[in-house]
XYZ file of C-alpha atoms in Angstrom:
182
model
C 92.247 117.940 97.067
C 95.268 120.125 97.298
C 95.687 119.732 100.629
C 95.644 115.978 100.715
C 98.777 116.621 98.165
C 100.014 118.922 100.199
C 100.210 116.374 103.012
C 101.038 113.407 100.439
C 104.019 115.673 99.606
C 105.363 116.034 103.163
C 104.870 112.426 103.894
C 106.956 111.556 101.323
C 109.597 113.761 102.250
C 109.563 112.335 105.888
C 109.761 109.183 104.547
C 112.701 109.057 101.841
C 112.483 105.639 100.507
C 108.217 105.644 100.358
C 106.296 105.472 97.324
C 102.672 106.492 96.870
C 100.350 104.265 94.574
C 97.284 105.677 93.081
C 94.524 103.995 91.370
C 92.381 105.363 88.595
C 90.539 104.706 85.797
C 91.557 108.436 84.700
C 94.714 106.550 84.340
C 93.396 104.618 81.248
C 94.565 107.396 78.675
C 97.942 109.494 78.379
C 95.992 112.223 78.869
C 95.008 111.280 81.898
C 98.415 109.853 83.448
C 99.682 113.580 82.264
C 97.443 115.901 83.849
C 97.766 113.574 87.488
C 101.347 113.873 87.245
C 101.411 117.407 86.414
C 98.992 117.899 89.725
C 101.286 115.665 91.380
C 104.608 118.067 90.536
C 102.759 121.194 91.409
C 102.026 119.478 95.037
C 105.646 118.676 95.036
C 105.549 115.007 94.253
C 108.128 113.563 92.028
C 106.636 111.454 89.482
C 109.179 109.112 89.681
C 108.113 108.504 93.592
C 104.532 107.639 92.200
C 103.052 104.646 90.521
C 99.665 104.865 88.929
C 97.818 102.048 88.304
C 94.209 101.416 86.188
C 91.258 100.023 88.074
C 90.408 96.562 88.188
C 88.084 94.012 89.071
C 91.439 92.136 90.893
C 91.908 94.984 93.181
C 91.535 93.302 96.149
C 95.144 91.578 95.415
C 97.196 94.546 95.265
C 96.790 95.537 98.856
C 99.467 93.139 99.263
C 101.427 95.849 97.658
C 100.679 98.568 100.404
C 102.184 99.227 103.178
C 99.739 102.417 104.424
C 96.444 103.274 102.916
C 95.973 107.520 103.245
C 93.034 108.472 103.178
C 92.012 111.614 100.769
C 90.283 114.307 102.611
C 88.155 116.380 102.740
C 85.980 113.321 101.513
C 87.585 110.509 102.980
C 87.141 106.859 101.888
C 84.213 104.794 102.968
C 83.958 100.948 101.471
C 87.703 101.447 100.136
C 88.980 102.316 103.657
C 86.955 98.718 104.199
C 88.586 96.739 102.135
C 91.904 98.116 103.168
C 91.677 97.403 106.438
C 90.022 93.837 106.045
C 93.223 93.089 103.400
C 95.538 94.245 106.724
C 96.303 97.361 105.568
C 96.104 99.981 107.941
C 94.689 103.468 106.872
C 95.033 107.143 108.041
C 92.794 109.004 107.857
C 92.103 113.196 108.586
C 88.331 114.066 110.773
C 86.740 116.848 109.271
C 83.400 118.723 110.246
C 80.899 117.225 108.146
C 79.726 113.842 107.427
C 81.795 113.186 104.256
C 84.526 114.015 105.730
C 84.353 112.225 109.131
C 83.136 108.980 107.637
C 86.797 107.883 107.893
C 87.187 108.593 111.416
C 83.968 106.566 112.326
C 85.259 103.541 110.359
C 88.584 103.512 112.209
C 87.290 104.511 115.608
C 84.942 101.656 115.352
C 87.472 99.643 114.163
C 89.399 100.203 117.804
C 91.699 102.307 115.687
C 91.344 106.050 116.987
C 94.838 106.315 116.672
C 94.718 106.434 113.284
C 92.617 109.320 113.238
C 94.438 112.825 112.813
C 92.607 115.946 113.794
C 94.756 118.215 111.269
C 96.905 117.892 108.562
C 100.099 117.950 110.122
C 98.571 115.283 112.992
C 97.899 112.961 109.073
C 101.794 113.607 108.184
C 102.616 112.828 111.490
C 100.618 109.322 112.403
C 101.966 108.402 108.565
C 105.174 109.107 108.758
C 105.189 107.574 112.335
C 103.952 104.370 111.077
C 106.011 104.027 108.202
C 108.975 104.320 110.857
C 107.347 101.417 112.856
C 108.125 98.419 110.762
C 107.262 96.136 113.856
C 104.188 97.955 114.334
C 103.184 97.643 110.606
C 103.862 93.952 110.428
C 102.028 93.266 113.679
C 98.900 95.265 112.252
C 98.897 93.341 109.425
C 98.988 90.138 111.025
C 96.254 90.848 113.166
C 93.860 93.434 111.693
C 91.047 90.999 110.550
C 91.200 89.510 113.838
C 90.685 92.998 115.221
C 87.861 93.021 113.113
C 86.204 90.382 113.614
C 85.731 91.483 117.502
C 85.198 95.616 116.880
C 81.671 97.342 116.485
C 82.138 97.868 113.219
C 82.070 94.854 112.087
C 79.360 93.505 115.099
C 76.097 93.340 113.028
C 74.307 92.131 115.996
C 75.389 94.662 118.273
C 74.360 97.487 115.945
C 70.956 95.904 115.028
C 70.238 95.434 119.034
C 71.437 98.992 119.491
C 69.368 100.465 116.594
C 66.162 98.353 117.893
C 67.052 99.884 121.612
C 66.704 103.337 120.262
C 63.551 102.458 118.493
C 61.599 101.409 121.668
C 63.224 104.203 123.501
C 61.330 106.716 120.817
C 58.107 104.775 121.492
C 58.255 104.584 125.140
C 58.698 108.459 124.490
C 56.091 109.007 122.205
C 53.738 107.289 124.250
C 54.230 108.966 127.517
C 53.666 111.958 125.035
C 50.898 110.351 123.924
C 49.636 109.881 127.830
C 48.984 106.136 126.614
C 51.614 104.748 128.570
């Protein structure tokens, strides 16, 4: 969206020596290359500040080559934000008001990572920027994100089935009662 370019743009320019890495197939064809950079220069982003890279079945490997994910918004990332985060890269990510766009937020939150969640736009340039100042910070993350995985809800399957099932007999024990069978 514009406004994630708009916020793109001012990380950027908080962080001088950053680069921003984008991933498309669009980027398969001149054409295509063209009309991202040209979005990319209208949102103030020099092209020479940007790599863009094609899709590929290897993706998994060049999260080695990230430092930050951001997350797009309004519709932020869902199995992407994921991956990034199980590769050690930590993402940021904006809450919005419906479900599309607050799917990021639950992922991170569940993650024990609420402090990656902005609630505006200049909150997302802000936690960014902040991070990519933290060197220490970054390096520690990814050292131990998987670990801090492996022991947050959203990667306890067992918790969430026992949870789910909890709700479930709740519902019955209320129907029931409705029912005057209980």
């Amino acid at each position: 969206s514009d406004e994630t370019l708009a916020a793109w743009a001012q990380i950027l320019s908080a962080v001088p020596e950053s680069r921003l890495l984008l991933k498309s197939a669009a980027f398969s064809s001149e054409e295509g290359c063209a009309a991202a950079f040209e979005r990319l220069q209208a949102a103030g982003i020099e092209p020479a500040r940007v790599e863009l890279r094609l899709d590929t079945r290897e993706y998994l490997h060049e999260y080695h080559d990230v430092d930050i994910a951001l997350d797009p918004f309004p519709y932020t990332g869902g199995i992407t934000t994921c991956e990034a985060l199980s590769m050690g890269v930590p993402v940021v990510t904006l809450a919005g008001a419906s479900h599309g766009a607050r799917f990021g937020a639950s992922l991170l939150t569940n993650a024990h990572l609420p402090e990656l969640v902005a609630q505006t736009p200049p909150d997302y340039v802000r936690i960014a920027a902040g991070l990519a100042a933290a060197p220490d910070t970054l390096r520690a993350l990814r050292r131990n994100l998987r670990t801090m995985l492996r022991h947050a809800p959203l990667t306890d399957a067992a918790g969430y089935v026992h949870d789910v099932e909890d709700v479930y007999r709740s519902i019955w024990a209320k129907f029931m009662r409705a029912a005057g069978t209980a």
